[in-house]
PDB file of C-alpha atoms in Angstrom:
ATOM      1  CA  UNK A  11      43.932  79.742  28.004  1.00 43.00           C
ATOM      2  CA  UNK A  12      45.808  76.438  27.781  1.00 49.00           C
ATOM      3  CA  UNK A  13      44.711  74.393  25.431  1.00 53.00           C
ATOM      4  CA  UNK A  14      47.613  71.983  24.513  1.00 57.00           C
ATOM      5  CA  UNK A  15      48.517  69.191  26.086  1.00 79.00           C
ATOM      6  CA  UNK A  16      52.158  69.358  27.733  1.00 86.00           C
ATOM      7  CA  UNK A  17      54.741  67.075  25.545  1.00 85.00           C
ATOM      8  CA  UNK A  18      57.802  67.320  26.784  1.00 85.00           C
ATOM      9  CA  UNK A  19      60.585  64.829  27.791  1.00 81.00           C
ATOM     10  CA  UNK A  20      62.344  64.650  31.400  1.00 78.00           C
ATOM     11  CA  UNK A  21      65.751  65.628  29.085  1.00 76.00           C
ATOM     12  CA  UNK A  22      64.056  68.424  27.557  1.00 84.00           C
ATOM     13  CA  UNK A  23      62.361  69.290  31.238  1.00 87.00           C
ATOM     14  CA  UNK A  24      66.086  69.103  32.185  1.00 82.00           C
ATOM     15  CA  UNK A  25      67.596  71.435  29.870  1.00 84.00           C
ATOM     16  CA  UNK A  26      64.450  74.256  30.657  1.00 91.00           C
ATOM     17  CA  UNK A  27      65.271  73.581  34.262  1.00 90.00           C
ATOM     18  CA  UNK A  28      68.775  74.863  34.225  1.00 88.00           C
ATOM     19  CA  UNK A  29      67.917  77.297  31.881  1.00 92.00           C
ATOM     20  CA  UNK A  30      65.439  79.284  33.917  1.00 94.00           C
ATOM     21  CA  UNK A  31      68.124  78.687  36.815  1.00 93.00           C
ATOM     22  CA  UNK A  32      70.264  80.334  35.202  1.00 93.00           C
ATOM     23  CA  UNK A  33      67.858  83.159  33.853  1.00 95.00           C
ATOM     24  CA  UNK A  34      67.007  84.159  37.802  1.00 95.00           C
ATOM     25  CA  UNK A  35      70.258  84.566  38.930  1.00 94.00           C
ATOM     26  CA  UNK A  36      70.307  88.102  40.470  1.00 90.00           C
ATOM     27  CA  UNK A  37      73.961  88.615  39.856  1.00 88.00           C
ATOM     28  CA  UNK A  38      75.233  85.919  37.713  1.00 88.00           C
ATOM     29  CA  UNK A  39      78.904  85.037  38.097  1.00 84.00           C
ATOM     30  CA  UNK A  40      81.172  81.948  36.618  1.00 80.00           C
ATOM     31  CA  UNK A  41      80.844  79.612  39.994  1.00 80.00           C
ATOM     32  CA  UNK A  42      77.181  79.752  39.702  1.00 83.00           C
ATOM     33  CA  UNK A  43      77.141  78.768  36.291  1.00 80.00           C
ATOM     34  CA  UNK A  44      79.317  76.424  36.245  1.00 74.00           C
ATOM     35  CA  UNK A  45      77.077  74.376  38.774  1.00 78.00           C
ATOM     36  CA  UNK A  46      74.142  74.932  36.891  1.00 80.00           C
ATOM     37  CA  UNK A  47      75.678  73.885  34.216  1.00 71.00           C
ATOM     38  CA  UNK A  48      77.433  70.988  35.784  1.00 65.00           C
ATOM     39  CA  UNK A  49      74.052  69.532  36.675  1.00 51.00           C
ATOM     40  CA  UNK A  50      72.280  69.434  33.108  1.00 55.00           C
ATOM     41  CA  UNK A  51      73.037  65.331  32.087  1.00 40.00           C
ATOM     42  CA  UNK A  52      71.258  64.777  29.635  1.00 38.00           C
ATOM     43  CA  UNK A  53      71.099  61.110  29.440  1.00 34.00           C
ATOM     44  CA  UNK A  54      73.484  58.846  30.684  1.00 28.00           C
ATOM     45  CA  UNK A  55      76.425  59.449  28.422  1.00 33.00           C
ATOM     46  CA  UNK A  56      79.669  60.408  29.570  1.00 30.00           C
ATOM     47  CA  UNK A  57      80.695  61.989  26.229  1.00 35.00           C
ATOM     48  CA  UNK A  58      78.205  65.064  26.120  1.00 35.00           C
ATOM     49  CA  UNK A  59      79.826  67.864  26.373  1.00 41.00           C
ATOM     50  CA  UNK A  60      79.053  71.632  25.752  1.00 41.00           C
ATOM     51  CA  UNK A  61      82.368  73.271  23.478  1.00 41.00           C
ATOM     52  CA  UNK A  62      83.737  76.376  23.083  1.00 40.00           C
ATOM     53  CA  UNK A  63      82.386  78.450  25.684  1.00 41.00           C
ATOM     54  CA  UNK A  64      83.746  81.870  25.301  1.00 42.00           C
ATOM     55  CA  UNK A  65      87.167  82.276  22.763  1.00 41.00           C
ATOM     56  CA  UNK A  66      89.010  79.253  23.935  1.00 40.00           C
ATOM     57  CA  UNK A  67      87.682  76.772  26.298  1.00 40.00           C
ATOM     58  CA  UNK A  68      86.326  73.821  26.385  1.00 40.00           C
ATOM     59  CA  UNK A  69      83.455  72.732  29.105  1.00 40.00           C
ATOM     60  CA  UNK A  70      83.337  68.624  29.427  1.00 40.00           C
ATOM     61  CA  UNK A  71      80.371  67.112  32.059  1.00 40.00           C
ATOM     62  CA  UNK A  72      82.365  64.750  32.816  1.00 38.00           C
ATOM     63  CA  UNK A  73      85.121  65.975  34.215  1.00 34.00           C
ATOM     64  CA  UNK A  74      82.715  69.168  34.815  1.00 36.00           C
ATOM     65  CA  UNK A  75      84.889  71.736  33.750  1.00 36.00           C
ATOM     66  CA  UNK A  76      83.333  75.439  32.651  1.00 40.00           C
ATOM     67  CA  UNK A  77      84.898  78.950  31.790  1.00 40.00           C
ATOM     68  CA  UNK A  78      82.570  81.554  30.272  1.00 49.00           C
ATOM     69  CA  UNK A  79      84.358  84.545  29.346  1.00 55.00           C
ATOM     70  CA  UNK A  80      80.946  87.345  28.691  1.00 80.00           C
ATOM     71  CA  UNK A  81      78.404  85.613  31.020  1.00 85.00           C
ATOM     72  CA  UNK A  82      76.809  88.840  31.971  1.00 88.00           C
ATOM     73  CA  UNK A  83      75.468  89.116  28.052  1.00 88.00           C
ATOM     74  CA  UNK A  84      74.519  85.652  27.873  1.00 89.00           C
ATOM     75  CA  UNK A  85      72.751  86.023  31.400  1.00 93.00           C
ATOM     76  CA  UNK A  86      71.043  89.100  29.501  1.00 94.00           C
ATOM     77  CA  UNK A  87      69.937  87.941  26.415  1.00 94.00           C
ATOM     78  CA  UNK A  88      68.220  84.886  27.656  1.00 95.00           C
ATOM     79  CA  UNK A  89      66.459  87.060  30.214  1.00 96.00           C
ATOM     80  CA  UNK A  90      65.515  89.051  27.036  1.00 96.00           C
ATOM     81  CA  UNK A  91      64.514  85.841  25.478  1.00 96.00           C
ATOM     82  CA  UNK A  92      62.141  84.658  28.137  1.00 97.00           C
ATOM     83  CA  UNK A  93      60.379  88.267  28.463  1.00 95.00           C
ATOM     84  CA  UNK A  94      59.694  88.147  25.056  1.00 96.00           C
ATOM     85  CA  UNK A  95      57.644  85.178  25.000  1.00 96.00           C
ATOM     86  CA  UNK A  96      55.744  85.110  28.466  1.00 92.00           C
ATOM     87  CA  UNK A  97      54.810  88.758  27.731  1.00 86.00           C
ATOM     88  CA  UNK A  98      52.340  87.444  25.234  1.00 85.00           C
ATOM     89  CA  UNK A  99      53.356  89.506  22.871  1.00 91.00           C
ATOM     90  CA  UNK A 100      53.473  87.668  19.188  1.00 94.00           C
ATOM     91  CA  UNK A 101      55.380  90.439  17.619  1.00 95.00           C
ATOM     92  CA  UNK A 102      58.010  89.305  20.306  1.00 95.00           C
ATOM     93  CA  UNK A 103      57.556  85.952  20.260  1.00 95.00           C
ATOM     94  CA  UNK A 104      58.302  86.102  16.578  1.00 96.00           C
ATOM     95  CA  UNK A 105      61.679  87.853  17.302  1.00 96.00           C
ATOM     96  CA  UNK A 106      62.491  85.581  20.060  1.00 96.00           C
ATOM     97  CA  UNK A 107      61.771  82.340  17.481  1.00 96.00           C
ATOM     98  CA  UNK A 108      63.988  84.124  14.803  1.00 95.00           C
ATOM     99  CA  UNK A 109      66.759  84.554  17.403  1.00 94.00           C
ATOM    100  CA  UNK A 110      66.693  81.602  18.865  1.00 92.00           C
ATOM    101  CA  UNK A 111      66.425  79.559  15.588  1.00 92.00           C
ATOM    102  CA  UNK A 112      70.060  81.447  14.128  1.00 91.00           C
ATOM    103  CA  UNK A 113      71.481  81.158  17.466  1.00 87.00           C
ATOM    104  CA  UNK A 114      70.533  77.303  17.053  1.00 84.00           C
ATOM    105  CA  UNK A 115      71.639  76.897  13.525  1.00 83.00           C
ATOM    106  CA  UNK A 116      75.069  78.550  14.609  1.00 81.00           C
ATOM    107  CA  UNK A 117      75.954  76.719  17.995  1.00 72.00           C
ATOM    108  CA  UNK A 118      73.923  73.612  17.381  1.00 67.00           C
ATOM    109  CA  UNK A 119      76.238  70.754  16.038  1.00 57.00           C
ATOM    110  CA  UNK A 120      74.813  68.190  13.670  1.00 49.00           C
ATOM    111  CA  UNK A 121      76.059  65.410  15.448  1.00 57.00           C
ATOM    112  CA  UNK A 122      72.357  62.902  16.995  1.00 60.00           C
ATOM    113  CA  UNK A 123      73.141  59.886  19.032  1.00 69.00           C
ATOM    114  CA  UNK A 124      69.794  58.133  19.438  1.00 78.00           C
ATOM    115  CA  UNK A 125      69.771  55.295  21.446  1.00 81.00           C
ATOM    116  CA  UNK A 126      66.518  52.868  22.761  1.00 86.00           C
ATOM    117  CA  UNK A 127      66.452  50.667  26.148  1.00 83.00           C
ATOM    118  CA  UNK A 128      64.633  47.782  25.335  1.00 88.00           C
ATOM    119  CA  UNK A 129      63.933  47.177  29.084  1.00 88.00           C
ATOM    120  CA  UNK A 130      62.471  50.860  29.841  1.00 84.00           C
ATOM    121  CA  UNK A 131      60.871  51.152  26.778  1.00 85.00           C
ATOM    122  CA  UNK A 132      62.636  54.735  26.742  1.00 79.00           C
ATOM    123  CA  UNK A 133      63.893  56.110  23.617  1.00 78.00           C
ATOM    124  CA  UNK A 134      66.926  58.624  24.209  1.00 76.00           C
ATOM    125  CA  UNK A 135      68.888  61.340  22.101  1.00 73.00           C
ATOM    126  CA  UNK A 136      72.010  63.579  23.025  1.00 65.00           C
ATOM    127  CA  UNK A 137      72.047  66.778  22.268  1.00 66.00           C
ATOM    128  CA  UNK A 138      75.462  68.622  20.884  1.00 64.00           C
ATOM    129  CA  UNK A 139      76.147  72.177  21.502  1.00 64.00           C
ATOM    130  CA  UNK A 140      79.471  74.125  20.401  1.00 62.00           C
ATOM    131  CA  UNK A 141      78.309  77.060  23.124  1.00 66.00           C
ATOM    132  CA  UNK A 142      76.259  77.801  26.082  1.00 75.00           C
ATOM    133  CA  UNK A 143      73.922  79.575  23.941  1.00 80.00           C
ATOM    134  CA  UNK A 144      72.807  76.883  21.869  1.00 78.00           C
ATOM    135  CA  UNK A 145      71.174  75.708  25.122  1.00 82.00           C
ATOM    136  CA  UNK A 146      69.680  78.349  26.311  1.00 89.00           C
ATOM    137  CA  UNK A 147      68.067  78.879  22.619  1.00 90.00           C
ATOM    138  CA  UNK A 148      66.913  75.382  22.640  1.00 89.00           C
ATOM    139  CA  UNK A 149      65.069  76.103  25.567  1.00 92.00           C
ATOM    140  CA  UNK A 150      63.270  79.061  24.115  1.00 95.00           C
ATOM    141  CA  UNK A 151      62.527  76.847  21.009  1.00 94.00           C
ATOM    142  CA  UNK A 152      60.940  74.130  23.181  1.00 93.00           C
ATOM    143  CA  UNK A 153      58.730  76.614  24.987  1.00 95.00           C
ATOM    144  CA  UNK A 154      57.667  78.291  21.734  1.00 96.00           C
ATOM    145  CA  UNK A 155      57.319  75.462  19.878  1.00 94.00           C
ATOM    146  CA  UNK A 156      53.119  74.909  19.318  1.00 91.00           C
ATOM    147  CA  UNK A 157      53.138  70.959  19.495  1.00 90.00           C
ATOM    148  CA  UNK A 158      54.478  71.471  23.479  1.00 91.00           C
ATOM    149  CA  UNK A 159      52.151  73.133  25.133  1.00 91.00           C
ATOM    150  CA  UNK A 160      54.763  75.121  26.896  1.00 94.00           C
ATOM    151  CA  UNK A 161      54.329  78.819  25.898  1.00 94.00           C
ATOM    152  CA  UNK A 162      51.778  79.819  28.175  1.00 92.00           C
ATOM    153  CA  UNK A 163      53.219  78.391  30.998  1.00 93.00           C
ATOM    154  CA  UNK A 164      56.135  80.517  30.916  1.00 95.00           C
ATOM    155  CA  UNK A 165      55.667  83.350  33.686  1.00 93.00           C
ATOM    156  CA  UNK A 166      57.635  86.356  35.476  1.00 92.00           C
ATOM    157  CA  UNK A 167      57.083  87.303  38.668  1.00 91.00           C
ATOM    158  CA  UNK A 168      55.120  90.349  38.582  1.00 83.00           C
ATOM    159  CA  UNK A 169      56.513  91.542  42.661  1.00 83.00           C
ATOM    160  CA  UNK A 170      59.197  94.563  43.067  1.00 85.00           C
ATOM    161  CA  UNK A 171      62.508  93.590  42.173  1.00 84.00           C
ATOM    162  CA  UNK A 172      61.681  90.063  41.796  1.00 90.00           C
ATOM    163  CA  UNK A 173      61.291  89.689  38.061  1.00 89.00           C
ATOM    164  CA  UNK A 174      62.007  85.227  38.510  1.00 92.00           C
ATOM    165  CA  UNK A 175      61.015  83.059  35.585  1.00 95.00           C
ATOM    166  CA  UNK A 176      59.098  79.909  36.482  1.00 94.00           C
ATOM    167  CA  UNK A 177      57.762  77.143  34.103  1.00 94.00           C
ATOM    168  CA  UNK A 178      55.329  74.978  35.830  1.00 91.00           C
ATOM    169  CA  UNK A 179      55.504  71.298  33.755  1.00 90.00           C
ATOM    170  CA  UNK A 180      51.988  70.154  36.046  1.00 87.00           C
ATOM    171  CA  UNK A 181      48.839  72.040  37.189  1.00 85.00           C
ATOM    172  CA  UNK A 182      48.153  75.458  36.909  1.00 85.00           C
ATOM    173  CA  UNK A 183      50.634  77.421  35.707  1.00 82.00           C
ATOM    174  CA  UNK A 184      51.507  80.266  38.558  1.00 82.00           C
ATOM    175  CA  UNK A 185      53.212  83.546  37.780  1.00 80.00           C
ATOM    176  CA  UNK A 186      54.337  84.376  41.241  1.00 79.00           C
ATOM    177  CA  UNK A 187      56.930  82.798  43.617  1.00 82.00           C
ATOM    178  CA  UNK A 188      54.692  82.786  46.182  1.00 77.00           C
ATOM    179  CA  UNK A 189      51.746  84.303  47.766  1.00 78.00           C
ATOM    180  CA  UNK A 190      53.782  86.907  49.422  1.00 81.00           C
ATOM    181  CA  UNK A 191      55.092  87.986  46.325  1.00 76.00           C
ATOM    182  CA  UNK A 192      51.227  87.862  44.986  1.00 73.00           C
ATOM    183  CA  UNK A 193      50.241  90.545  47.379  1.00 74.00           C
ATOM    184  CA  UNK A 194      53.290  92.566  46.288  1.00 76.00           C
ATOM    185  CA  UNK A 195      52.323  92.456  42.596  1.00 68.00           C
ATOM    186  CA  UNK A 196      48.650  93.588  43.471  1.00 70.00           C
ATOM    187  CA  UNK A 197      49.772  96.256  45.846  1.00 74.00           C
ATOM    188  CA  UNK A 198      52.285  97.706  43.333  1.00 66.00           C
ATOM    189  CA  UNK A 199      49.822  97.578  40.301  1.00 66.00           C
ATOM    190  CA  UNK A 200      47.122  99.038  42.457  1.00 65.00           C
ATOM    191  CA  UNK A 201      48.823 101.838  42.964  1.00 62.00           C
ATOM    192  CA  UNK A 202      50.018 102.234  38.905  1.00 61.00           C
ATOM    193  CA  UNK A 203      46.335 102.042  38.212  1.00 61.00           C
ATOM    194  CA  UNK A 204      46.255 105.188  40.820  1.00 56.00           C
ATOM    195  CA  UNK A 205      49.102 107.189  39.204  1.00 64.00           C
ATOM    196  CA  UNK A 206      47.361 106.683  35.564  1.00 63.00           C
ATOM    197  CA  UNK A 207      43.958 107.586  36.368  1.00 59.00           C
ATOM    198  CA  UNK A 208      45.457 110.479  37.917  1.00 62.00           C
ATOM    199  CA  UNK A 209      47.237 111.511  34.931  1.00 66.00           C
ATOM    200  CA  UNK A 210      44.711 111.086  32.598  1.00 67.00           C
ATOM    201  CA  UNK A 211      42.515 113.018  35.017  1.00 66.00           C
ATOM    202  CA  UNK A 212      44.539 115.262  34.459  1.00 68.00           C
ATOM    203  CA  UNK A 213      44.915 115.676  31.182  1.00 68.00           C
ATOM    204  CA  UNK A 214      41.286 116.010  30.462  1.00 66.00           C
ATOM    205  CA  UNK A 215      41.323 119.466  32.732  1.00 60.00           C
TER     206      UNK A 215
END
């Protein structure tokens, strides 16, 4: 049931954005990164910039440059990530908040460059990381983090070899892509339900 009240900044909706993106690709390669990567500004800032990605490289947004040199883990682990917590599952949302809190400590640089238009009214802060990962683990802190109202809006597709993560910032949260993929889930889960009753039929013979 959601109870919270969604808090969350267009940055911050920025960074979950491409994280998620990244998250559903299929079969994730350095191109496709690179312009998901390429597209997370966080404010307006030309000296942002995302270090050490892999052994030796660096990845500036402006020029957008990116090399990532074990993106298949990274594509894994934040897949992990995001399955622990929209499975509802505290046990795993507690692992999830441990990992993501070291991964934060270790790639997150202590370097905050706050800044407030007087016109817009719009306070805004950059956000260092010395990897891709720190990222990615900032997103899993903002959706576990209580005062967001983000957890339970993080969903995975439920269809046959579909297995997308969506975050829906307004209205009611969905879990499916669409209703195609609805029908899918229900039809596949039907006929689990079968197989198990089946089974436990007979195991009471």
């Amino acid at each position: 049931m959601l109870k919270n009240k969604i808090n969350v900044t267009a940055i911050e909706a920025q960074v979950i954005k491409a994280a998620i993106s990244f998250a559903n690709l299929s079969k994730p390669t350095r191109i496709d990164a690179e312009k998901i990567f390429q597209g997370l500004i966080l404010n307006a800032s030309l000296d942002y910039k995302i270090r050490d990605i892999g052994e030796h490289s660096t990845y500036y947004l402006s020029p957008p440059t990116v090399f990532m040199t074990d993106i298949e883990a990274l594509h894994s682990k934040v897949r992990d990530w995001l399955k622990g917590i929209c499975n509802g599952n505290e046990a795993q949302r507690d692992r999830v908040s441990q990992e993501a809190s070291e991964s934060l400590r270790k790639y997150y640089l202590p370097q905050i460059n706050i800044s407030f238009d007087p016109y817009s009214r719009r306070l805004k802060t950059n956000y260092y990381f010395s990897s891709a990962e720190g990222c990615l683990a900032l997103t899993c802190a903002l959706i576990l983090d209580r005062e967001r109202g983000l957890t339970n809006r993080l969903n995975q597709c439920g269809a046959p070899n579909c297995g997308r993560f969506r975050l829906d910032l307004k209205g009611r949260p969905r879990r499916h892509c669409n209703k195609k993929h609805l029908l899918k889930a229900d039809a596949f889960n039907a006929k689990d339900r079968v197989r198990k009753w089946r089974e436990r039929s007979k195991e009471k013979k």
